[in-house]
Short mmCIF file of C-alpha atoms and ligand atoms in Angstrom, two decimals:
data_model
loop_
_atom_site.label_atom_id
_atom_site.label_comp_id
_atom_site.label_asym_id
_atom_site.label_seq_id
_atom_site.Cartn_x
_atom_site.Cartn_y
_atom_site.Cartn_z
CA MET A 1 -26.19 14.89 2.02
CA GLU A 2 -24.39 18.10 0.96
CA ARG A 3 -21.32 16.81 2.85
CA ASP A 4 -21.32 13.77 0.71
CA ALA A 5 -21.65 15.69 -2.59
CA ARG A 6 -18.55 17.90 -1.62
CA HIS A 7 -16.49 14.89 -0.47
CA ASP A 8 -17.32 11.98 -2.53
CA LEU A 9 -15.93 8.64 -1.36
CA GLN A 10 -14.63 7.70 -4.66
CA THR A 11 -12.71 10.95 -5.58
CA ASP A 12 -12.05 12.31 -2.29
CA PRO A 13 -12.02 9.41 0.43
CA TRP A 14 -10.12 11.24 3.11
CA GLY A 15 -12.35 14.23 2.78
CA HIS A 16 -15.29 11.86 3.07
CA LEU A 17 -13.99 10.40 6.25
CA ALA A 18 -13.41 14.02 7.62
CA GLY A 19 -16.94 15.01 6.93
CA GLU A 20 -18.18 11.93 8.78
CA LEU A 21 -16.04 12.91 11.74
CA ASP A 22 -17.04 16.47 11.65
CA ALA A 23 -20.68 14.92 12.11
CA TRP A 24 -19.64 13.43 15.22
CA THR A 25 -18.25 16.88 16.44
CA THR A 26 -21.69 18.53 16.04
CA GLY A 27 -23.69 15.65 16.95
CA ALA A 28 -24.68 14.43 20.54
CA THR A 29 -23.06 10.95 19.98
CA GLY A 30 -20.05 11.87 22.14
CA ALA A 31 -16.46 10.69 20.81
CA ALA A 32 -16.20 8.55 17.58
CA THR A 33 -14.17 5.72 19.19
CA PHE A 34 -11.71 3.51 17.14
CA TRP A 35 -9.41 0.84 18.06
CA TRP A 36 -6.64 -1.11 16.30
CA ARG A 37 -6.07 -4.72 16.07
CA ASP A 38 -3.28 -6.57 14.15
CA ASP A 39 -3.49 -10.36 13.53
CA ASP A 40 -1.13 -13.22 13.14
CA ALA A 41 2.06 -12.16 15.18
CA VAL A 42 4.44 -14.86 15.90
CA ALA A 43 7.97 -13.46 15.82
CA ASP A 44 10.14 -10.52 15.83
CA GLY A 45 11.37 -9.02 12.37
CA PRO A 46 11.43 -5.85 10.22
CA LYS A 47 7.55 -6.02 9.57
CA LEU A 48 6.83 -6.35 13.34
CA GLN A 49 9.38 -3.49 14.23
CA ARG A 50 7.58 -1.43 11.52
CA LEU A 51 4.17 -2.06 13.23
CA LEU A 52 5.62 -1.20 16.76
CA THR A 53 7.29 2.11 15.41
CA LEU A 54 3.64 2.93 14.04
CA ALA A 55 2.17 1.69 17.35
CA THR A 56 4.05 4.59 19.38
CA ASN A 57 1.41 6.86 17.73
CA ALA A 58 -1.67 4.74 18.89
CA PRO A 59 -2.56 1.80 21.12
CA LEU A 60 -2.40 -1.54 19.39
CA ALA A 61 -3.90 -4.87 20.19
CA LEU A 62 -1.73 -7.48 18.71
CA ALA A 63 -3.28 -11.02 18.27
CA VAL A 64 -0.47 -13.51 18.77
CA ILE A 65 -0.87 -17.25 17.68
CA PRO A 66 0.13 -19.03 20.88
CA ALA A 67 1.27 -22.35 19.28
CA ARG A 68 3.59 -20.56 17.02
CA LEU A 69 5.01 -18.08 19.34
CA ASP A 70 8.63 -17.57 18.97
CA SER A 71 10.74 -16.27 21.92
CA SER A 72 11.91 -13.34 19.72
CA LEU A 73 8.33 -11.82 19.82
CA ALA A 74 8.15 -12.00 23.63
CA ALA A 75 11.63 -10.19 23.78
CA ALA A 76 10.36 -7.59 21.24
CA LEU A 77 7.18 -6.82 23.15
CA GLY A 78 9.15 -6.69 26.36
CA ALA A 79 11.42 -4.10 24.92
CA THR A 80 9.03 -1.82 23.18
CA SER A 81 7.69 1.27 24.72
CA ALA A 82 4.71 1.35 22.28
CA PRO A 83 1.27 0.85 24.18
CA VAL A 84 0.53 -2.70 23.13
CA SER A 85 -1.98 -5.15 24.34
CA VAL A 86 -1.61 -8.87 23.38
CA LEU A 87 -4.84 -10.90 22.55
CA GLN A 88 -4.90 -14.68 21.75
CA HIS A 89 -5.21 -15.39 18.13
CA GLY A 90 -6.90 -18.96 18.62
CA PHE A 91 -4.29 -21.56 19.20
CA ALA A 92 -2.42 -22.85 16.21
CA HIS A 93 -4.18 -21.01 13.41
CA LEU A 94 -5.30 -24.59 11.90
CA ASN A 95 -8.45 -25.42 10.13
CA HIS A 96 -10.49 -28.21 11.61
CA ALA A 97 -13.57 -27.84 9.36
CA PRO A 98 -14.25 -30.54 6.74
CA ARG A 99 -12.94 -29.45 3.24
CA GLY A 100 -14.92 -29.35 0.23
CA GLN A 101 -18.05 -28.26 1.89
CA ARG A 102 -17.75 -24.49 1.38
CA LEU A 103 -17.74 -24.08 5.09
CA GLY A 104 -14.49 -21.84 5.10
CA ALA A 105 -11.70 -22.50 7.52
CA TRP A 106 -12.54 -22.70 11.18
CA GLU A 107 -10.29 -23.49 14.15
CA LEU A 108 -12.90 -22.37 16.79
CA GLY A 109 -15.91 -24.22 15.42
CA LEU A 110 -17.44 -27.46 16.88
CA HIS A 111 -16.28 -29.87 14.11
CA ARG A 112 -13.87 -31.67 16.41
CA GLY A 113 -16.20 -31.18 19.67
CA GLU A 114 -16.23 -28.35 22.21
CA ALA A 115 -13.78 -29.79 24.59
CA ALA A 116 -11.04 -30.19 22.40
CA VAL A 117 -11.37 -26.43 21.33
CA LEU A 118 -11.54 -25.11 24.91
CA ASP A 119 -8.56 -27.44 25.82
CA ASP A 120 -6.51 -25.72 23.00
CA LEU A 121 -7.57 -22.35 24.17
CA VAL A 122 -6.68 -22.77 27.61
CA THR A 123 -3.21 -24.33 26.54
CA GLY A 124 -2.63 -21.28 24.24
CA ARG A 125 -3.46 -18.97 27.00
CA GLU A 126 -0.93 -20.46 29.41
CA ILE A 127 1.65 -20.07 26.77
CA LEU A 128 0.92 -16.38 26.17
CA GLU A 129 0.53 -15.54 29.85
CA GLY A 130 3.71 -17.30 30.77
CA ALA A 131 5.72 -15.45 28.14
CA ILE A 132 4.30 -11.98 27.67
CA ASP A 133 3.23 -9.62 30.34
CA LYS A 134 1.01 -7.45 28.15
CA PHE A 135 -1.40 -10.28 27.69
CA LEU A 136 -5.19 -9.53 27.87
CA PRO A 137 -7.56 -12.53 27.95
CA VAL A 138 -9.33 -11.75 24.85
CA ILE A 139 -9.79 -14.15 21.96
CA THR A 140 -9.37 -13.23 18.24
CA PRO A 141 -10.55 -16.26 16.36
CA PRO A 142 -8.56 -17.30 13.36
CA TRP A 143 -10.36 -16.25 10.16
CA ASN A 144 -12.81 -14.27 12.32
CA ARG A 145 -14.90 -17.36 12.92
CA ILE A 146 -15.91 -18.74 16.22
CA ASP A 147 -19.05 -20.76 17.13
CA THR A 148 -21.27 -18.81 19.33
CA GLN A 149 -21.83 -21.96 21.37
CA LEU A 150 -18.47 -21.62 22.93
CA TYR A 151 -19.03 -18.28 24.46
CA ALA A 152 -20.91 -19.58 27.53
CA ALA A 153 -17.61 -21.43 28.56
CA LEU A 154 -15.27 -18.71 28.16
CA PRO A 155 -15.88 -16.41 31.27
CA GLY A 156 -15.33 -19.52 33.44
CA LEU A 157 -11.94 -19.96 31.87
CA GLY A 158 -10.92 -16.45 32.58
CA TYR A 159 -11.59 -14.82 29.18
CA ARG A 160 -13.17 -11.41 29.12
CA GLY A 161 -13.78 -10.73 25.42
CA VAL A 162 -13.92 -11.92 21.75
CA THR A 163 -13.14 -10.00 18.77
CA ALA A 164 -13.85 -11.05 15.21
CA PHE A 165 -15.22 -8.92 12.00
CA GLY A 166 -18.29 -7.03 11.43
CA PRO A 167 -20.78 -4.91 13.70
CA ARG A 168 -21.66 -6.80 16.99
CA GLU A 169 -25.20 -7.97 17.45
CA VAL A 170 -24.86 -7.57 21.19
CA ALA A 171 -22.19 -6.10 23.46
CA GLN A 172 -22.39 -9.10 25.99
CA PRO A 173 -23.54 -12.22 24.59
CA VAL A 174 -23.08 -13.91 28.07
CA ALA A 175 -22.33 -12.37 31.26
CA GLY A 176 -18.68 -11.38 31.76
CA LEU A 177 -17.93 -11.58 28.03
CA THR A 178 -17.61 -8.42 25.72
CA LEU A 179 -17.56 -8.34 22.01
CA ASN A 180 -15.92 -5.58 20.09
CA HIS A 181 -15.13 -6.46 16.64
CA ALA A 182 -13.12 -5.01 13.58
CA HIS A 183 -14.93 -3.10 10.65
CA CYS A 184 -12.24 -2.35 8.28
CA ASP A 185 -9.77 -4.70 6.62
CA PRO A 186 -7.46 -2.94 4.15
CA VAL A 187 -6.02 -6.09 2.67
CA ASN A 188 -7.62 -7.70 -0.51
CA TRP A 189 -7.03 -11.45 0.25
CA LYS A 190 -8.61 -12.51 -3.07
CA LYS A 191 -5.85 -10.36 -4.72
CA GLY A 192 -2.87 -11.98 -2.93
CA GLY A 193 -2.84 -9.44 -0.24
CA LEU A 194 -2.81 -6.07 -2.09
CA PHE A 195 -4.14 -3.02 -0.73
CA THR A 196 -8.03 -2.62 -1.23
CA GLY A 197 -7.65 1.06 -1.95
CA GLU A 198 -8.54 4.15 0.17
CA ALA A 199 -12.08 4.31 -1.05
CA LYS A 200 -12.89 0.70 -0.08
CA ALA A 201 -11.16 0.89 3.24
CA ILE A 202 -12.52 4.43 4.13
CA GLY A 203 -15.94 3.20 2.92
CA GLN A 204 -15.95 0.37 5.64
CA ILE A 205 -15.04 2.77 8.28
CA VAL A 206 -17.69 5.29 7.45
CA ALA A 207 -20.51 2.79 6.99
CA HIS A 208 -19.76 1.54 10.42
CA LEU A 209 -19.67 5.10 11.88
CA THR A 210 -22.78 6.09 10.01
CA ALA A 211 -24.61 2.90 11.32
CA ARG A 212 -23.56 3.86 14.88
CA ARG A 213 -24.82 7.55 14.59
CA SER A 214 -28.26 6.29 13.07
CA GLY A 215 -28.91 3.41 15.44
CA ASP A 216 -28.52 0.79 12.77
CA ALA A 217 -25.41 -0.42 14.68
CA ASP A 218 -24.49 -0.36 18.43
CA ALA A 219 -23.21 3.12 18.89
CA ALA A 220 -21.07 2.01 21.82
CA GLU A 221 -19.08 -0.50 19.84
CA ALA A 222 -15.70 1.17 18.86
CA THR A 223 -14.76 1.06 15.07
CA GLY A 224 -12.05 -1.19 14.57
CA LEU A 225 -9.18 -1.30 12.11
CA LEU A 226 -7.80 -4.77 11.28
CA THR A 227 -4.28 -4.92 9.89
CA HIS A 228 -1.98 -7.73 9.19
CA HIS A 229 1.72 -6.70 9.55
CA ARG A 230 3.10 -9.85 7.97
CA ASP A 231 1.09 -9.55 4.68
CA MET A 232 0.43 -5.74 3.86
CA ASP A 233 1.90 -4.04 0.95
CA ALA A 234 3.09 -0.48 0.72
CA GLY A 235 -0.41 0.96 0.01
CA ALA A 236 -1.96 -0.69 3.04
CA TRP A 237 0.86 0.37 5.43
CA ALA A 238 0.70 4.04 4.08
CA PHE A 239 -3.09 3.88 4.49
CA THR A 240 -2.88 2.76 8.08
CA ALA A 241 -0.15 5.31 9.15
CA ARG A 242 -2.39 8.00 7.24
CA LEU A 243 -5.60 6.87 9.14
CA ILE A 244 -3.96 6.74 12.68
CA ASP A 245 -2.57 10.42 12.00
CA THR A 246 -6.10 11.58 10.70
CA LEU A 247 -7.84 10.07 13.65
CA GLN A 248 -5.33 11.35 16.29
CA ALA A 249 -5.76 14.85 14.68
CA HIS A 250 -9.41 14.99 14.65
CA PRO A 251 -11.21 16.40 17.66
CA ALA A 252 -14.16 14.20 17.55
CA ALA A 253 -12.11 10.77 17.23
CA ARG A 254 -10.35 8.96 19.91
CA ILE A 255 -8.43 5.48 19.62
CA ALA A 256 -9.23 3.39 22.50
CA ALA A 257 -6.77 0.84 24.01
CA ALA A 258 -7.95 -2.77 24.36
CA PRO A 259 -8.26 -2.80 28.05
CA GLU A 260 -11.02 -0.08 27.96
CA LEU A 261 -12.98 -2.12 25.50
CA PHE A 262 -12.78 -5.32 27.31
CA PRO A 263 -13.46 -4.62 30.92
ZN1 LIG B 301 -5.20 -15.07 11.47
#
Protein backbone atom coordinates (compact mmCIF):
# COMPACT_ATOMS: atom_id res chain seq x y z
CA MET A 1 0.00 0.00 0.00
CA GLU A 2 3.07 2.24 -0.25
CA ARG A 3 1.67 3.54 -3.54
CA ASP A 4 -1.46 4.82 -1.81
CA ALA A 5 0.55 6.46 0.92
CA ARG A 6 2.57 8.42 -1.63
CA HIS A 7 -0.43 9.39 -3.74
CA ASP A 8 -3.30 9.89 -1.36
CA LEU A 9 -6.70 10.09 -3.07
CA GLN A 10 -7.75 13.20 -1.19
CA THR A 11 -4.56 15.23 -1.51
CA ASP A 12 -3.24 13.90 -4.84
CA PRO A 13 -6.11 12.30 -6.79
CA TRP A 14 -4.33 12.33 -10.18
CA GLY A 15 -1.27 10.73 -8.64
CA HIS A 16 -3.57 8.16 -7.07
CA LEU A 17 -5.05 7.35 -10.49
CA ALA A 18 -1.58 7.13 -12.06
CA GLY A 19 -0.53 4.72 -9.31
CA GLU A 20 -3.48 2.45 -10.05
CA LEU A 21 -2.79 2.56 -13.80
CA ASP A 22 0.87 1.75 -13.14
CA ALA A 23 -0.30 -1.39 -11.34
CA TRP A 24 -1.96 -2.47 -14.60
CA THR A 25 1.33 -1.97 -16.45
CA THR A 26 3.17 -4.39 -14.23
CA GLY A 27 0.31 -6.81 -13.64
CA ALA A 28 -0.84 -9.69 -15.80
CA THR A 29 -4.30 -8.22 -16.27
CA GLY A 30 -3.83 -6.70 -19.72
CA ALA A 31 -4.91 -3.18 -20.64
CA ALA A 32 -7.05 -1.12 -18.30
CA THR A 33 -9.97 -0.63 -20.65
CA PHE A 34 -12.23 2.40 -20.38
CA TRP A 35 -15.13 3.83 -22.28
CA TRP A 36 -17.01 7.11 -22.34
CA ARG A 37 -20.80 7.62 -22.40
CA ASP A 38 -22.66 10.94 -22.43
CA ASP A 39 -26.42 11.01 -21.77
CA ASP A 40 -29.49 13.13 -22.63
CA ALA A 41 -28.55 14.43 -26.08
CA VAL A 42 -31.45 15.94 -28.05
CA ALA A 43 -30.19 18.90 -30.11
CA ASP A 44 -27.13 20.70 -31.41
CA GLY A 45 -25.79 23.73 -29.54
CA PRO A 46 -22.65 25.10 -27.91
CA LYS A 47 -22.57 22.37 -25.24
CA LEU A 48 -22.92 19.59 -27.78
CA GLN A 49 -20.20 21.18 -29.90
CA ARG A 50 -17.94 21.35 -26.85
CA LEU A 51 -18.58 17.64 -26.31
CA LEU A 52 -17.85 16.75 -29.93
CA THR A 53 -14.62 18.75 -29.82
CA LEU A 54 -13.54 16.75 -26.79
CA ALA A 55 -14.59 13.56 -28.59
CA THR A 56 -12.00 14.12 -31.30
CA ASN A 57 -9.57 12.84 -28.63
CA ALA A 58 -11.51 9.69 -27.61
CA PRO A 59 -14.38 7.54 -28.85
CA LEU A 60 -17.73 8.71 -27.46
CA ALA A 61 -21.01 6.83 -26.96
CA LEU A 62 -23.77 9.45 -27.07
CA ALA A 63 -27.11 8.41 -25.57
CA VAL A 64 -29.91 10.21 -27.45
CA ILE A 65 -33.53 10.57 -26.31
CA PRO A 66 -35.50 9.43 -29.39
CA ALA A 67 -38.84 11.18 -28.74
CA ARG A 68 -37.07 14.50 -28.21
CA LEU A 69 -34.66 14.21 -31.14
CA ASP A 70 -34.21 17.53 -32.91
CA SER A 71 -33.06 17.45 -36.53
CA SER A 72 -30.14 19.71 -35.59
CA LEU A 73 -28.59 16.85 -33.61
CA ALA A 74 -28.70 14.46 -36.56
CA ALA A 75 -27.09 17.17 -38.70
CA ALA A 76 -24.34 17.80 -36.14
CA LEU A 77 -23.58 14.11 -35.86
CA GLY A 78 -23.52 13.75 -39.62
CA ALA A 79 -21.03 16.61 -39.88
CA THR A 80 -18.58 15.65 -37.13
CA SER A 81 -15.42 13.70 -37.76
CA ALA A 82 -15.25 12.69 -34.08
CA PRO A 83 -15.59 8.94 -33.40
CA VAL A 84 -19.17 8.91 -32.07
CA SER A 85 -21.60 6.02 -31.62
CA VAL A 86 -25.23 6.77 -30.81
CA LEU A 87 -27.08 4.77 -28.17
CA GLN A 88 -30.81 4.81 -27.40
CA HIS A 89 -31.62 6.69 -24.18
CA GLY A 90 -35.02 5.12 -23.45
CA PHE A 91 -37.85 6.72 -25.40
CA ALA A 92 -39.02 10.08 -23.99
CA HIS A 93 -37.16 10.16 -20.64
CA LEU A 94 -40.47 10.14 -18.78
CA ASN A 95 -41.16 8.62 -15.39
CA HIS A 96 -43.93 6.00 -15.36
CA ALA A 97 -43.47 4.79 -11.79
CA PRO A 98 -46.07 5.80 -9.20
CA ARG A 99 -45.08 8.82 -7.14
CA GLY A 100 -44.78 9.04 -3.42
CA GLN A 101 -43.57 5.49 -2.87
CA ARG A 102 -39.82 6.21 -2.92
CA LEU A 103 -39.40 4.09 -6.07
CA GLY A 104 -37.31 6.65 -7.93
CA ALA A 105 -37.94 7.51 -11.58
CA TRP A 106 -38.45 4.69 -14.09
CA GLU A 107 -39.20 4.82 -17.78
CA LEU A 108 -38.14 1.21 -18.41
CA GLY A 109 -39.89 -0.45 -15.46
CA LEU A 110 -42.91 -2.70 -15.60
CA HIS A 111 -45.31 -0.21 -14.01
CA ARG A 112 -47.30 0.17 -17.25
CA GLY A 113 -46.77 -3.38 -18.52
CA GLU A 114 -43.98 -4.94 -20.53
CA ALA A 115 -45.66 -4.58 -23.95
CA ALA A 116 -46.02 -0.80 -23.61
CA VAL A 117 -42.35 -0.43 -22.70
CA LEU A 118 -41.15 -2.61 -25.57
CA ASP A 119 -43.41 -0.77 -28.03
CA ASP A 120 -41.86 2.53 -26.93
CA LEU A 121 -38.36 1.14 -27.36
CA VAL A 122 -39.02 -0.11 -30.87
CA THR A 123 -40.60 3.20 -31.86
CA GLY A 124 -37.62 5.05 -30.45
CA ARG A 125 -35.19 2.80 -32.21
CA GLU A 126 -36.89 3.41 -35.55
CA ILE A 127 -36.61 7.17 -34.99
CA LEU A 128 -32.87 6.98 -34.32
CA GLU A 129 -32.10 4.47 -37.05
CA GLY A 130 -33.92 6.62 -39.56
CA ALA A 131 -32.17 9.82 -38.58
CA ILE A 132 -28.60 8.92 -37.54
CA ASP A 133 -26.23 6.54 -39.32
CA LYS A 134 -23.98 6.20 -36.25
CA PHE A 135 -26.66 4.30 -34.33
CA LEU A 136 -25.74 1.23 -32.30
CA PRO A 137 -28.68 -0.83 -30.93
CA VAL A 138 -27.78 -0.46 -27.26
CA ILE A 139 -30.21 0.81 -24.63
CA THR A 140 -29.21 3.34 -22.00
CA PRO A 141 -32.13 3.38 -19.56
CA PRO A 142 -33.11 6.83 -18.25
CA TRP A 143 -32.04 7.23 -14.62
CA ASN A 144 -29.97 4.06 -15.20
CA ARG A 145 -32.97 1.93 -14.24
CA ILE A 146 -34.36 -0.97 -16.26
CA ASP A 147 -36.36 -3.97 -15.07
CA THR A 148 -34.21 -7.00 -15.80
CA GLN A 149 -37.34 -8.92 -16.79
CA LEU A 150 -37.20 -6.95 -20.06
CA TYR A 151 -33.79 -8.37 -21.00
CA ALA A 152 -35.17 -11.60 -22.48
CA ALA A 153 -37.15 -9.76 -25.18
CA LEU A 154 -34.40 -7.35 -26.25
CA PRO A 155 -32.20 -9.53 -28.54
CA GLY A 156 -35.29 -10.55 -30.51
CA LEU A 157 -36.00 -6.86 -31.09
CA GLY A 158 -32.50 -6.34 -32.46
CA TYR A 159 -30.78 -4.94 -29.37
CA ARG A 160 -27.33 -6.15 -28.47
CA GLY A 161 -26.62 -4.34 -25.24
CA VAL A 162 -27.74 -2.39 -22.20
CA THR A 163 -25.68 0.15 -20.26
CA ALA A 164 -26.69 1.48 -16.85
CA PHE A 165 -24.52 2.31 -13.81
CA GLY A 166 -22.35 0.26 -11.44
CA PRO A 167 -20.33 -2.94 -11.82
CA ARG A 168 -22.15 -5.52 -13.95
CA GLU A 169 -23.10 -8.74 -12.21
CA VAL A 170 -22.98 -10.76 -15.42
CA ALA A 171 -21.61 -9.95 -18.87
CA GLN A 172 -24.52 -11.55 -20.76
CA PRO A 173 -27.77 -11.86 -18.80
CA VAL A 174 -29.38 -13.52 -21.84
CA ALA A 175 -27.82 -14.81 -25.06
CA GLY A 176 -27.04 -11.99 -27.47
CA LEU A 177 -27.28 -9.18 -24.91
CA THR A 178 -24.12 -7.69 -23.38
CA LEU A 179 -23.99 -5.38 -20.38
CA ASN A 180 -21.28 -2.74 -19.93
CA HIS A 181 -22.13 -0.05 -17.45
CA ALA A 182 -20.63 3.28 -16.36
CA HIS A 183 -18.81 3.62 -13.04
CA CYS A 184 -17.90 7.27 -12.63
CA ASP A 185 -20.40 10.15 -12.60
CA PRO A 186 -18.66 13.48 -11.94
CA VAL A 187 -21.94 15.39 -11.47
CA ASN A 188 -23.40 15.88 -7.99
CA TRP A 189 -27.12 15.81 -8.81
CA LYS A 190 -28.17 16.56 -5.23
CA LYS A 191 -26.19 19.79 -5.42
CA GLY A 192 -27.83 21.03 -8.61
CA GLY A 193 -25.32 19.62 -11.05
CA LEU A 194 -22.07 20.86 -9.50
CA PHE A 195 -18.85 18.90 -10.07
CA THR A 196 -18.37 16.22 -7.42
CA GLY A 197 -14.68 17.05 -7.15
CA GLU A 198 -11.62 15.20 -8.37
CA ALA A 199 -11.23 12.98 -5.31
CA LYS A 200 -14.79 11.66 -5.51
CA ALA A 201 -14.73 11.12 -9.28
CA ILE A 202 -11.29 9.53 -9.36
CA GLY A 203 -12.20 7.47 -6.32
CA GLN A 204 -15.05 5.90 -8.32
CA ILE A 205 -12.71 5.05 -11.18
CA VAL A 206 -9.97 3.61 -8.99
CA ALA A 207 -12.51 1.61 -6.98
CA HIS A 208 -13.72 -0.13 -10.13
CA LEU A 209 -10.20 -0.69 -11.48
CA THR A 210 -9.05 -2.13 -8.16
CA ALA A 211 -12.09 -4.41 -8.01
CA ARG A 212 -11.35 -5.62 -11.54
CA ARG A 213 -7.76 -6.44 -10.63
CA SER A 214 -8.68 -8.21 -7.40
CA GLY A 215 -11.52 -10.25 -8.88
CA ASP A 216 -14.22 -8.46 -6.87
CA ALA A 217 -15.63 -7.16 -10.18
CA ASP A 218 -15.66 -8.57 -13.72
CA ALA A 219 -12.14 -7.81 -15.01
CA ALA A 220 -13.46 -7.72 -18.59
CA GLU A 221 -15.95 -4.90 -18.01
CA ALA A 222 -14.52 -1.62 -19.29
CA THR A 223 -14.56 1.15 -16.68
CA GLY A 224 -17.08 3.73 -17.82
CA LEU A 225 -17.10 7.51 -17.51
CA LEU A 226 -20.62 8.96 -17.62
CA THR A 227 -20.92 12.64 -18.55
CA HIS A 228 -23.92 14.92 -19.15
CA HIS A 229 -22.97 17.70 -21.56
CA ARG A 230 -26.19 19.67 -20.95
CA ASP A 231 -25.67 19.85 -17.19
CA MET A 232 -21.96 19.92 -16.45
CA ASP A 233 -20.25 22.91 -14.85
CA ALA A 234 -16.73 24.12 -15.60
CA GLY A 235 -15.21 21.76 -13.04
CA ALA A 236 -16.79 18.67 -14.56
CA TRP A 237 -15.74 19.70 -18.07
CA ALA A 238 -12.16 20.29 -16.94
CA PHE A 239 -12.12 16.93 -15.16
CA THR A 240 -13.42 15.13 -18.27
CA ALA A 241 -10.81 16.72 -20.53
CA ARG A 242 -7.97 15.96 -18.13
CA LEU A 243 -9.14 12.39 -17.57
CA ILE A 244 -9.23 11.69 -21.31
CA ASP A 245 -5.74 13.17 -21.75
CA THR A 246 -4.44 11.19 -18.78
CA LEU A 247 -5.85 7.90 -20.08
CA GLN A 248 -4.65 8.50 -23.63
CA ALA A 249 -1.13 9.22 -22.33
CA HIS A 250 -0.81 6.20 -20.03
CA PRO A 251 0.57 3.04 -21.67
CA ALA A 252 -1.65 0.71 -19.62
CA ALA A 253 -4.94 2.52 -20.37
CA ARG A 254 -7.07 2.20 -23.49
CA ILE A 255 -10.37 3.92 -24.28
CA ALA A 256 -12.53 1.47 -26.23
CA ALA A 257 -15.22 2.38 -28.74
CA ALA A 258 -18.79 1.23 -27.98
CA PRO A 259 -19.08 -1.21 -30.93
CA GLU A 260 -16.20 -3.18 -29.43
CA LEU A 261 -17.95 -3.48 -26.05
CA PHE A 262 -21.32 -4.52 -27.50
CA PRO A 263 -20.46 -7.10 -30.17
ZN1 LIG B 1 -30.87 10.71 -18.82
